[in-house]
XYZ file of C-alpha atoms in Angstrom:
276
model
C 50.126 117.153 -14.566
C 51.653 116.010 -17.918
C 52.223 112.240 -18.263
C 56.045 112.573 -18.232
C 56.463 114.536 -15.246
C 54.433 111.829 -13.250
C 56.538 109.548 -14.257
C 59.536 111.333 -13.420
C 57.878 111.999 -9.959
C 57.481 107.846 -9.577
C 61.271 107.560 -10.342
C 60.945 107.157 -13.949
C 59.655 103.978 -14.239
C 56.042 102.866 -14.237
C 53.363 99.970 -15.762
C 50.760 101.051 -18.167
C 47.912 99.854 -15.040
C 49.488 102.321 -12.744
C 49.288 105.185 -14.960
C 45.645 103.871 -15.900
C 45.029 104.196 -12.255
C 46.942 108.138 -12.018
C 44.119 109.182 -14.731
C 45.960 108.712 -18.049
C 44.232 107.636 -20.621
C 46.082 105.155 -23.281
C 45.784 107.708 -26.318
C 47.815 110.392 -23.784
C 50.498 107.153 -23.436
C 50.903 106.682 -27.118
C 51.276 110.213 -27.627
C 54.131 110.097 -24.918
C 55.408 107.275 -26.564
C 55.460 108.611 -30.025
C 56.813 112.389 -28.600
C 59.705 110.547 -27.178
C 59.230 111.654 -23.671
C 58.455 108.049 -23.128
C 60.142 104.737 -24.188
C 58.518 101.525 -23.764
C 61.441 98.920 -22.279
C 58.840 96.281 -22.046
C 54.962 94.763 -22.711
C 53.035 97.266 -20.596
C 56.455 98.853 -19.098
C 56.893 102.317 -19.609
C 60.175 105.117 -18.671
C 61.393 108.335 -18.994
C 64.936 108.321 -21.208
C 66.665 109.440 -18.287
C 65.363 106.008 -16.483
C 65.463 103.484 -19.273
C 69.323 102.604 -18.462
C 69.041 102.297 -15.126
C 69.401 98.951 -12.760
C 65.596 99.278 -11.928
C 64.758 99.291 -15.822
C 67.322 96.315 -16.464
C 65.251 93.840 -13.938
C 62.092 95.250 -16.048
C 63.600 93.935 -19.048
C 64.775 90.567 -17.482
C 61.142 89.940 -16.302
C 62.056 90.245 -12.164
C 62.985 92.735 -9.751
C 66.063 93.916 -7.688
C 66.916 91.816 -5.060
C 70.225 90.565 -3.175
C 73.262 92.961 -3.488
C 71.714 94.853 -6.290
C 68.599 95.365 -4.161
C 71.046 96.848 -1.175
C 72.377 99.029 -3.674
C 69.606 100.519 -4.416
C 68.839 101.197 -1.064
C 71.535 102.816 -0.544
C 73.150 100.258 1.990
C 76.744 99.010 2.184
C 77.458 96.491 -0.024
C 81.100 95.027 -1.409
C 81.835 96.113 -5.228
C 78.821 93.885 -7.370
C 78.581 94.406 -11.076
C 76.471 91.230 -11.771
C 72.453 91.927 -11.513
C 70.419 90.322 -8.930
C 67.244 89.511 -9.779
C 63.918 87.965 -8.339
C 61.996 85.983 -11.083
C 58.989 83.506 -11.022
C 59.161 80.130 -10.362
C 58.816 79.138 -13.596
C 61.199 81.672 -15.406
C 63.353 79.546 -17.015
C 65.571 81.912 -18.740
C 69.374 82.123 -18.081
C 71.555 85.121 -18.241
C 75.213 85.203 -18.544
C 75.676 88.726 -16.235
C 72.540 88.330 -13.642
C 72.232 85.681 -10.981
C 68.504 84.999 -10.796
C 66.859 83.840 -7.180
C 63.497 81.634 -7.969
C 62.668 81.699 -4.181
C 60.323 84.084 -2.562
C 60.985 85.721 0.230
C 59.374 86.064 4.038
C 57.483 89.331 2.623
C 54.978 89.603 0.329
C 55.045 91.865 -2.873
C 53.426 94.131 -4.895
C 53.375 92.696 -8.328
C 54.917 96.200 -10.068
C 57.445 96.568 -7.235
C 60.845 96.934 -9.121
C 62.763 96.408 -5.573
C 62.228 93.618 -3.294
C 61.775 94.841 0.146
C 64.719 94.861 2.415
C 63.447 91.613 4.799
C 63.425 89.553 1.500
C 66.460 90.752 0.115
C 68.248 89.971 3.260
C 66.815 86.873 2.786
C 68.318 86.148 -0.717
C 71.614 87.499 0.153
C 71.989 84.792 3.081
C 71.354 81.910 0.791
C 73.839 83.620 -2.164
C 76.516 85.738 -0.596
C 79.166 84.767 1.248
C 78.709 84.916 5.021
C 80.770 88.434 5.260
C 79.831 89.902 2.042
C 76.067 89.374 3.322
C 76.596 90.058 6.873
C 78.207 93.649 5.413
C 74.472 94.046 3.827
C 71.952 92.763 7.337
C 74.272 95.363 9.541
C 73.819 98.028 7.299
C 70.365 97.788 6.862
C 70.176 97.817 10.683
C 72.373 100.625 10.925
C 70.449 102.742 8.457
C 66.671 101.786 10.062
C 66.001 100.238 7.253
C 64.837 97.274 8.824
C 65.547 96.565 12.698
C 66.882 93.359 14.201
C 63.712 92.463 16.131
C 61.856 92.601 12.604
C 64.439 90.253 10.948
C 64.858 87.695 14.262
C 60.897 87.438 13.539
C 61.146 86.432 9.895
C 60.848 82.338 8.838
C 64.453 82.205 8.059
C 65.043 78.252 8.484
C 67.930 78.598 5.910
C 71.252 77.206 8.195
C 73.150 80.724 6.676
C 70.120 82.543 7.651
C 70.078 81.770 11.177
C 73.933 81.979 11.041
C 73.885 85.503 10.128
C 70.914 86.214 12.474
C 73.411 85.068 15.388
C 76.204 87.423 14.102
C 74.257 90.480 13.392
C 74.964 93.143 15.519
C 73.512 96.528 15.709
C 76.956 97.530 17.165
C 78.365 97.797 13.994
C 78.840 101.779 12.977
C 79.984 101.373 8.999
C 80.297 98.358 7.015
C 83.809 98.338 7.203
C 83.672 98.278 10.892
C 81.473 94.973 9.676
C 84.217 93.306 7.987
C 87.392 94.209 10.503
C 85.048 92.988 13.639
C 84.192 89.859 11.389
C 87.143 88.415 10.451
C 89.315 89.360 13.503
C 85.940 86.863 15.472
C 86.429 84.482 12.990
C 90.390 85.024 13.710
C 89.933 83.113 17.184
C 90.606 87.104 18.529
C 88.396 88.612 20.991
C 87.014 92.110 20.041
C 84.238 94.196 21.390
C 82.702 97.360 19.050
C 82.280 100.869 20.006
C 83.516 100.477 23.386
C 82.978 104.202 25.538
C 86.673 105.603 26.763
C 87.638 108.593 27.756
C 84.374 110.459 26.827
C 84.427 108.802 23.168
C 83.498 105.249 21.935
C 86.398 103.422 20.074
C 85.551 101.510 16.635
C 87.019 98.161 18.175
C 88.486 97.271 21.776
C 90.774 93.892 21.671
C 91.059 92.333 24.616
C 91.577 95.097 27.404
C 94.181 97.253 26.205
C 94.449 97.431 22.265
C 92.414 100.364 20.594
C 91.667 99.854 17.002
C 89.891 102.985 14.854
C 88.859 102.527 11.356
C 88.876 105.285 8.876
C 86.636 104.975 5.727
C 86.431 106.774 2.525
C 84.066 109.355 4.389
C 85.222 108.820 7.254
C 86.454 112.721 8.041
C 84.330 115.016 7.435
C 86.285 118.301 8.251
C 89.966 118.988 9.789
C 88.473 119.751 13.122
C 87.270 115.966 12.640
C 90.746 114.621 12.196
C 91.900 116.907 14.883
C 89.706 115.898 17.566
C 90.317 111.810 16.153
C 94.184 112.073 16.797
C 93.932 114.173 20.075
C 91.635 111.215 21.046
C 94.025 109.174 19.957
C 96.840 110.762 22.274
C 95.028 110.436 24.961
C 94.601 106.728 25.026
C 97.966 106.277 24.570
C 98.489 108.411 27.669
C 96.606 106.682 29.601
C 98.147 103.004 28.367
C 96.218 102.115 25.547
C 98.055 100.729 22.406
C 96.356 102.785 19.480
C 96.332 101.096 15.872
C 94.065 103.189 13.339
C 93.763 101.127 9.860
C 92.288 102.833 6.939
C 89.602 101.179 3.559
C 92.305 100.085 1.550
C 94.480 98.082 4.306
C 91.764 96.180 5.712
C 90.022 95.109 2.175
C 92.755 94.549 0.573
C 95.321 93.911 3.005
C 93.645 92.042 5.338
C 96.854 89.567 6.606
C 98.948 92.740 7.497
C 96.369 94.104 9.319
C 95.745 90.379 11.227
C 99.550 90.340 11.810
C 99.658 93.928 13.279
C 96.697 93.182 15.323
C 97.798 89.483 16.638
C 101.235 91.119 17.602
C 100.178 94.330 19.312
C 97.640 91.976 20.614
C 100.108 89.651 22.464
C 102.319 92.986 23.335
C 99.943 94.452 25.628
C 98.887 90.977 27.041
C 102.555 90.613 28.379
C 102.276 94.064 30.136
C 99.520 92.775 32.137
């Protein structure tokens, strides 16, 4: 297999030892190197073109790895809008950087020194002691949501950070998007009493308040077909049928909205109390 195509197949990104240890000799790097198929982003750090730009190549470059929100990104987990890097460096790396927060501390897991991500129990980690509590709470549900990590693994980790143990408390595997997440997180820290995917009427419901008050969230990808939205609002119907108050609040409203969708809540809320 030709040098460059291994590469490719390791996501573009390698260190000189590890393609050592595929078989390549150093004269078949240089040639890479000098061909162009190859650029070398650091001392003993080699990538494709394709690769060199990436997130993974910019922690290369910085001397650490992906960690915190940019590590959850990578992964492919639900994270709020982040444009500053997160990095894992030494102890002893002393260097600032004006665009990436840098995390000294290791975390519960050990590494492989040429990991370029840290794994997802030590970027939890990090993201407790950096984050705010919702912005990381957003990151441990989703990574329980996807499998990436379970919450039996993560109540076994030596987390003695206070935020750590915080979040450990708060984690749910309820939780069925991260914007589910953030409404069931601030209407708790609200003082109003919510419970998540709650069966009725032959479907679960995103949020139930109190005993009467329905709330469904709609995310970007929420719908994936008509039918989808069909069956949603028939759904819908029926719980209003049957007495339910319905509210169904879409991405934009609750990020960026957040006090109309309290108010709404807090009044329906009260509403359906006093028809008790």
């Amino acid at each position: 297999m030709e040098l460059t195509d291994w590469l490719r197949r390791a996501g573009g990104l390698a260190h000189r030892t590890q393609l050592e240890d595929a078989g390549y000799l150093r004269t078949a790097l240089c040639r890479a190197i000098d061909s162009g198929g190859v650029v070398r982003i650091r001392a003993g750090w080699l990538a494709t073109p394709e690769a060199s730009g990436s997130r993974r190549a910019e922690a290369i470059r910085a001397g650490g790895r992906l960690t915190c929100a940019s590590a959850a990104q990578e992964l492919g987990l639900w994270t709020f809008p982040e444009t500053r890097l997160h990095l894992s460096v030494p102890a002893h790396s002393g260097r600032s950087d004006p665009v990436a927060i840098r995390h000294w501390s290791r975390g519960p897991v050990p590494v492989h020194p040429h990991a370029l991500v840290e794994p997802a129990e030590n970027l939890l980690a990090h993201a407790a002691d950096c984050l705010p509590f919702e912005q990381s709470l957003v990151i441990w549900e989703s990574a329980v949501r996807t499998g990436t990590v379970s919450l039996a693994v993560i109540a076994g980790l030596p987390l003695r950070s206070r935020r750590a143990k915080a979040l450990l408390e708060a984690c749910s595997e309820l939780s069925d998007s991260g914007l589910e997440s953030v409404f069931v997180s601030r209407l708790r820290r609200a003082g109003i009493p919510v419970r998540q995917q709650v069966p009725l009427l032959g479907h679960r419901v995103d949020a139930l308040v109190g005993d009467r008050l329905v709330c469904q969230l709609d995310g970007f990808a929420h719908h994936r077909s008509a039918a989808d939205r069909r069956r949603d609002l028939d759904h819908d119907r029926r719980l209003a049928l049957a007495g339910y108050t319905v509210l169904r609040f879409d991405y934009a409203r609750i990020m960026f909205a957040w006090q109309i969708v309290e108010q709404h809540v807090r009044l329906a809320f009260a509403q359906t109390a006093a028809r008790r």
